[in-house]
Structures are given as structure tokens and as C-alpha cells.
mmCIF file of C-alpha atoms in Angstrom:
data_model
loop_
_atom_site.group_PDB
_atom_site.id
_atom_site.type_symbol
_atom_site.label_atom_id
_atom_site.label_comp_id
_atom_site.label_asym_id
_atom_site.label_seq_id
_atom_site.Cartn_x
_atom_site.Cartn_y
_atom_site.Cartn_z
ATOM 1 C CA UNK A 1 5.555 9.942 -3.162
ATOM 2 C CA UNK A 2 8.538 8.299 -4.845
ATOM 3 C CA UNK A 3 10.882 6.866 -2.227
ATOM 4 C CA UNK A 4 14.145 5.037 -2.841
ATOM 5 C CA UNK A 5 14.871 1.609 -1.353
ATOM 6 C CA UNK A 6 15.937 1.356 2.306
ATOM 7 C CA UNK A 7 14.656 4.832 3.139
ATOM 8 C CA UNK A 8 12.390 5.269 6.165
ATOM 9 C CA UNK A 9 8.686 6.040 6.509
ATOM 10 C CA UNK A 10 7.139 7.091 9.823
ATOM 11 C CA UNK A 11 3.464 6.268 10.347
ATOM 12 C CA UNK A 12 2.080 8.226 13.324
ATOM 13 C CA UNK A 13 -1.247 6.784 14.374
ATOM 14 C CA UNK A 14 -0.610 3.430 12.725
ATOM 15 C CA UNK A 15 -3.750 1.945 14.310
ATOM 16 C CA UNK A 16 -3.987 -1.772 13.396
ATOM 17 C CA UNK A 17 -1.538 -1.439 10.484
ATOM 18 C CA UNK A 18 -3.926 -1.086 7.555
ATOM 19 C CA UNK A 19 -2.051 1.866 6.037
ATOM 20 C CA UNK A 20 1.393 0.331 6.397
ATOM 21 C CA UNK A 21 0.079 -2.915 4.894
ATOM 22 C CA UNK A 22 -0.894 -1.025 1.726
ATOM 23 C CA UNK A 23 2.441 0.783 1.673
ATOM 24 C CA UNK A 24 4.269 -2.534 2.037
ATOM 25 C CA UNK A 25 2.392 -3.848 -0.985
ATOM 26 C CA UNK A 26 3.495 -0.815 -2.998
ATOM 27 C CA UNK A 27 7.085 -0.760 -1.776
ATOM 28 C CA UNK A 28 8.412 -3.654 0.362
ATOM 29 C CA UNK A 29 11.951 -2.248 0.294
ATOM 30 C CA UNK A 30 11.463 0.582 2.799
ATOM 31 C CA UNK A 31 11.716 0.688 6.577
ATOM 32 C CA UNK A 32 8.362 1.410 8.235
ATOM 33 C CA UNK A 33 8.252 2.858 11.752
ATOM 34 C CA UNK A 34 4.690 2.456 13.023
ATOM 35 C CA UNK A 35 3.761 4.555 16.053
ATOM 36 C CA UNK A 36 0.539 3.792 17.930
ATOM 37 C CA UNK A 37 -0.318 5.072 21.420
ATOM 38 C CA UNK A 38 -3.492 3.143 22.140
ATOM 39 C CA UNK A 39 -2.760 -0.255 23.711
ATOM 40 C CA UNK A 40 -5.901 -1.837 22.240
ATOM 41 C CA UNK A 41 -4.988 -1.010 18.655
ATOM 42 C CA UNK A 42 -1.294 -1.616 19.313
ATOM 43 C CA UNK A 43 -2.143 -5.197 20.265
ATOM 44 C CA UNK A 44 -3.767 -5.753 16.885
ATOM 45 C CA UNK A 45 -0.849 -4.006 15.207
ATOM 46 C CA UNK A 46 1.486 -6.586 16.780
ATOM 47 C CA UNK A 47 -0.753 -9.455 15.680
ATOM 48 C CA UNK A 48 -0.939 -8.148 12.125
ATOM 49 C CA UNK A 49 2.825 -7.720 11.951
ATOM 50 C CA UNK A 50 3.174 -11.386 12.918
ATOM 51 C CA UNK A 51 1.123 -12.346 9.847
ATOM 52 C CA UNK A 52 3.832 -10.945 7.562
ATOM 53 C CA UNK A 53 6.570 -13.096 6.102
ATOM 54 C CA UNK A 54 9.964 -12.881 7.806
ATOM 55 C CA UNK A 55 11.485 -10.507 5.252
ATOM 56 C CA UNK A 56 8.654 -8.006 5.659
ATOM 57 C CA UNK A 57 8.635 -8.329 9.449
ATOM 58 C CA UNK A 58 12.180 -6.977 9.482
ATOM 59 C CA UNK A 59 10.937 -3.918 7.586
ATOM 60 C CA UNK A 60 8.278 -2.997 10.163
ATOM 61 C CA UNK A 61 9.297 -1.507 13.536
ATOM 62 C CA UNK A 62 6.503 -0.956 16.082
ATOM 63 C CA UNK A 63 6.595 1.897 18.604
ATOM 64 C CA UNK A 64 4.033 2.201 21.429
ATOM 65 C CA UNK A 65 4.197 5.939 22.183
ATOM 66 C CA UNK A 66 2.007 9.036 22.275
ATOM 67 C CA UNK A 67 3.579 11.607 19.941
ATOM 68 C CA UNK A 68 3.463 15.293 20.759
ATOM 69 C CA UNK A 69 4.830 18.176 22.792
ATOM 70 C CA UNK A 70 3.809 18.238 26.474
ATOM 71 C CA UNK A 71 0.614 16.185 26.140
ATOM 72 C CA UNK A 72 -0.778 14.027 28.918
ATOM 73 C CA UNK A 73 -4.027 12.191 28.452
ATOM 74 C CA UNK A 74 -6.099 9.048 28.259
ATOM 75 C CA UNK A 75 -7.242 7.444 25.025
ATOM 76 C CA UNK A 76 -10.950 6.763 24.683
ATOM 77 C CA UNK A 77 -11.918 4.230 22.011
ATOM 78 C CA UNK A 78 -15.311 4.654 20.363
ATOM 79 C CA UNK A 79 -17.474 1.549 20.615
ATOM 80 C CA UNK A 80 -17.163 -0.423 17.385
ATOM 81 C CA UNK A 81 -14.804 2.154 15.913
ATOM 82 C CA UNK A 82 -11.190 2.185 14.798
ATOM 83 C CA UNK A 83 -10.134 5.459 16.397
ATOM 84 C CA UNK A 84 -9.215 6.488 19.900
ATOM 85 C CA UNK A 85 -9.724 10.094 20.965
ATOM 86 C CA UNK A 86 -7.222 11.675 23.327
ATOM 87 C CA UNK A 87 -8.768 13.246 26.406
ATOM 88 C CA UNK A 88 -6.165 15.464 28.027
ATOM 89 C CA UNK A 89 -5.569 14.497 31.652
ATOM 90 C CA UNK A 90 -2.625 15.251 33.934
ATOM 91 C CA UNK A 91 -2.609 11.646 35.162
ATOM 92 C CA UNK A 92 -2.653 10.103 31.698
ATOM 93 C CA UNK A 93 -0.042 8.932 29.202
ATOM 94 C CA UNK A 94 2.858 11.337 28.770
ATOM 95 C CA UNK A 95 3.853 12.124 25.218
ATOM 96 C CA UNK A 96 7.271 12.074 23.604
ATOM 97 C CA UNK A 97 8.235 14.479 20.874
ATOM 98 C CA UNK A 98 8.715 13.106 17.400
ATOM 99 C CA UNK A 99 12.316 14.316 17.501
ATOM 100 C CA UNK A 100 12.885 12.312 20.710
ATOM 101 C CA UNK A 101 11.466 9.158 19.132
ATOM 102 C CA UNK A 102 13.548 9.602 15.984
ATOM 103 C CA UNK A 103 16.671 9.956 18.117
ATOM 104 C CA UNK A 104 15.785 7.097 20.472
ATOM 105 C CA UNK A 105 15.096 4.634 17.652
ATOM 106 C CA UNK A 106 17.936 5.983 15.484
ATOM 107 C CA UNK A 107 15.648 6.476 12.500
ATOM 108 C CA UNK A 108 17.644 7.573 9.480
ATOM 109 C CA UNK A 109 16.923 8.762 5.944
ATOM 110 C CA UNK A 110 13.268 9.639 6.570
ATOM 111 C CA UNK A 111 11.487 10.377 3.294
ATOM 112 C CA UNK A 112 7.839 10.392 4.380
ATOM 113 C CA UNK A 113 6.007 11.172 7.611
ATOM 114 C CA UNK A 114 2.318 10.234 7.699
ATOM 115 C CA UNK A 115 0.163 11.356 10.619
ATOM 116 C CA UNK A 116 -3.458 10.550 11.449
ATOM 117 C CA UNK A 117 -4.150 11.160 15.128
ATOM 118 C CA UNK A 118 -7.541 12.830 15.145
ATOM 119 C CA UNK A 119 -6.910 16.504 15.655
ATOM 120 C CA UNK A 120 -3.458 16.498 17.267
ATOM 121 C CA UNK A 121 -1.444 16.112 14.066
ATOM 122 C CA UNK A 122 -0.243 19.723 14.165
ATOM 123 C CA UNK A 123 1.265 19.072 17.602
ATOM 124 C CA UNK A 124 2.947 15.844 16.495
ATOM 125 C CA UNK A 125 4.516 17.524 13.456
ATOM 126 C CA UNK A 126 5.608 20.544 15.479
ATOM 127 C CA UNK A 127 7.334 18.177 17.918
ATOM 128 C CA UNK A 128 9.438 16.836 15.041
ATOM 129 C CA UNK A 129 10.418 20.177 13.597
ATOM 130 C CA UNK A 130 14.163 19.583 13.930
ATOM 131 C CA UNK A 131 13.963 16.564 11.624
ATOM 132 C CA UNK A 132 11.460 18.216 9.317
ATOM 133 C CA UNK A 133 13.487 21.422 9.017
ATOM 134 C CA UNK A 134 16.803 19.667 8.454
ATOM 135 C CA UNK A 135 15.761 16.910 6.035
ATOM 136 C CA UNK A 136 12.424 17.963 4.488
ATOM 137 C CA UNK A 137 10.616 14.609 4.293
ATOM 138 C CA UNK A 138 7.315 14.573 2.404
ATOM 139 C CA UNK A 139 4.412 15.031 4.826
ATOM 140 C CA UNK A 140 0.914 13.569 4.690
ATOM 141 C CA UNK A 141 -1.312 14.495 7.616
ATOM 142 C CA UNK A 142 -4.915 14.768 8.662
ATOM 143 C CA UNK A 143 -6.199 18.254 9.409
ATOM 144 C CA UNK A 144 -9.181 17.696 11.701
ATOM 145 C CA UNK A 145 -10.682 20.528 13.747
ATOM 146 C CA UNK A 146 -12.024 18.308 16.519
ATOM 147 C CA UNK A 147 -10.773 20.228 19.556
ATOM 148 C CA UNK A 148 -10.580 23.764 20.848
ATOM 149 C CA UNK A 149 -7.644 25.615 19.278
ATOM 150 C CA UNK A 150 -6.991 22.848 16.734
ATOM 151 C CA UNK A 151 -7.855 25.174 13.829
ATOM 152 C CA UNK A 152 -5.261 27.694 15.007
ATOM 153 C CA UNK A 153 -2.785 24.864 15.549
ATOM 154 C CA UNK A 154 -3.091 23.662 11.975
ATOM 155 C CA UNK A 155 -2.838 27.165 10.522
ATOM 156 C CA UNK A 156 0.302 27.724 12.593
ATOM 157 C CA UNK A 157 2.046 24.490 11.536
ATOM 158 C CA UNK A 158 1.160 25.035 7.876
ATOM 159 C CA UNK A 159 2.708 28.520 8.009
ATOM 160 C CA UNK A 160 5.827 27.113 9.710
ATOM 161 C CA UNK A 161 6.199 24.447 7.033
ATOM 162 C CA UNK A 162 5.862 27.008 4.263
ATOM 163 C CA UNK A 163 8.474 29.198 5.939
ATOM 164 C CA UNK A 164 11.071 26.397 6.052
ATOM 165 C CA UNK A 165 10.609 25.492 2.406
ATOM 166 C CA UNK A 166 7.482 23.402 1.772
ATOM 167 C CA UNK A 167 6.192 24.825 -1.511
ATOM 168 C CA UNK A 168 4.072 22.056 -3.045
ATOM 169 C CA UNK A 169 0.659 21.494 -1.426
ATOM 170 C CA UNK A 170 -2.294 19.217 -2.094
ATOM 171 C CA UNK A 171 -5.590 18.650 -0.272
ATOM 172 C CA UNK A 172 -7.793 15.568 -0.274
ATOM 173 C CA UNK A 173 -11.160 15.086 1.344
ATOM 174 C CA UNK A 174 -11.592 12.520 4.098
ATOM 175 C CA UNK A 175 -12.452 9.844 1.522
ATOM 176 C CA UNK A 176 -9.290 10.278 -0.538
ATOM 177 C CA UNK A 177 -10.685 12.417 -3.361
ATOM 178 C CA UNK A 178 -8.262 15.133 -4.494
ATOM 179 C CA UNK A 179 -9.676 18.623 -3.959
ATOM 180 C CA UNK A 180 -6.610 20.319 -5.438
ATOM 181 C CA UNK A 181 -2.982 19.406 -5.937
ATOM 182 C CA UNK A 182 0.424 20.994 -6.480
ATOM 183 C CA UNK A 183 -0.702 24.400 -5.285
ATOM 184 C CA UNK A 184 0.824 27.041 -2.998
ATOM 185 C CA UNK A 185 0.549 27.275 0.768
ATOM 186 C CA UNK A 186 -1.712 30.335 0.488
ATOM 187 C CA UNK A 187 -4.271 28.171 -1.318
ATOM 188 C CA UNK A 188 -4.389 25.812 1.656
ATOM 189 C CA UNK A 189 -4.739 28.703 4.105
ATOM 190 C CA UNK A 190 -7.541 30.243 2.031
ATOM 191 C CA UNK A 191 -9.290 26.864 1.905
ATOM 192 C CA UNK A 192 -9.116 26.581 5.696
ATOM 193 C CA UNK A 193 -10.174 30.187 6.223
ATOM 194 C CA UNK A 194 -13.465 29.551 4.390
ATOM 195 C CA UNK A 195 -14.195 26.740 6.885
ATOM 196 C CA UNK A 196 -13.153 28.556 10.038
ATOM 197 C CA UNK A 197 -15.600 27.828 12.820
ATOM 198 C CA UNK A 198 -16.741 24.534 11.289
ATOM 199 C CA UNK A 199 -15.794 21.034 12.346
ATOM 200 C CA UNK A 200 -14.141 19.272 9.398
ATOM 201 C CA UNK A 201 -11.459 16.768 8.460
ATOM 202 C CA UNK A 202 -9.272 16.834 5.359
ATOM 203 C CA UNK A 203 -5.908 15.349 4.409
ATOM 204 C CA UNK A 204 -2.926 17.491 3.464
ATOM 205 C CA UNK A 205 0.100 16.400 1.455
ATOM 206 C CA UNK A 206 3.096 18.697 1.158
ATOM 207 C CA UNK A 207 6.639 18.465 -0.123
ATOM 208 C CA UNK A 208 9.591 20.746 -0.696
ATOM 209 C CA UNK A 209 9.419 20.844 -4.507
#
């Protein structure tokens, strides 16, 4: 994804900052908004930001929020792992929509939104649909059918994105190998349809042109 200097990237599910660190190495001239809900990983994200030089520190803005529409839950970290699964619970953390966060932090000129939040990515993207519809940033998100109704959620958001103008679609497996690229939305939907009923995780990249 070619992004001009001083544009913004949003990293939903930034974890300890490993993805943003690689992006910084590729392009240190962007603004990186790193969103992480889990306090354990957020603590390491803060520590890793402090290892950056002063110029790069200014480029990285950390946000400790759960992204989504009407989600409340607790985050359960797997022992020895680097992911935290959301268990929905009325007494848990309350989410904010992506549009709310963008407005609250006054994030401008967003060119890329990356999301990796273990099965809730469709909800996070749907909660930022005002920004996505109006400005068409490139999107890179995990499609993981880990929860009940997550398959339907991903099919729904993919159809919405196609309807508002996302025409260029690529799929990668969970290890980064390209399965196909620069195809139509229907190819993604057909790919998912063949795996309906299975538990799987892939990555999807889409853009307007």
C-alpha cells in the first residue's frame, strides 16, 4: 500500500507493537495510531514505544480502547500467547466505535486501516463505516471465524465494502502467503462460501481501485 508522507495509519489490535514497528521501518514519515484494548499487551506497547528515538515517538499515538459497536466483555489472554480473546460480558469493558475514536483523537487523512482482533474485525470495521465510506482508506483485516455468527458478520461487511466502492480484493493465508490478489469481491465471497461451517483464519486486503 503506497502511502504519502504525513498520512495516517490506524492499527486496530496493535498488541505489543510488532506490526507498527515493521511499518515504521518501511515508512517513518506516517502517523501511526495504535489501538490495543488489553491492558497487559498495552503495557508492553508503551514500553516498546519508549525504545524508539524521539522523532519516531512523535509518529506513534497509543490508544487503549476496545473497538466495536455495542460490545462489552473481558479479555482473556492465552497462557504464553500473544493474543487476548474477548469474552462478551455485560460487566466488562465497553467498546467505542471506530468513528468515535477517529473523532475523539482528530485523526485525519487516513490511508490505511489494519485490524487483527481475533474474530471481531467485521464489527470494528462496521463501527467505522462513516470514515470508510467517505474517504475509502485501504483496508487490511483478519477474517477469523472463531465465534458464533462471525462468518455471517464477515460476509456482511465484505458485501457492504463492495457496495460503497471497494473493487480490488486480495486474500492471504494466516502465514502471509498470497492465495489470490487483485480480484473481485465475488471471488472473496466464493472463497468463504467453500469454507462455510469451518473454523479458519485468513487475511483480506481491499482497496477502492
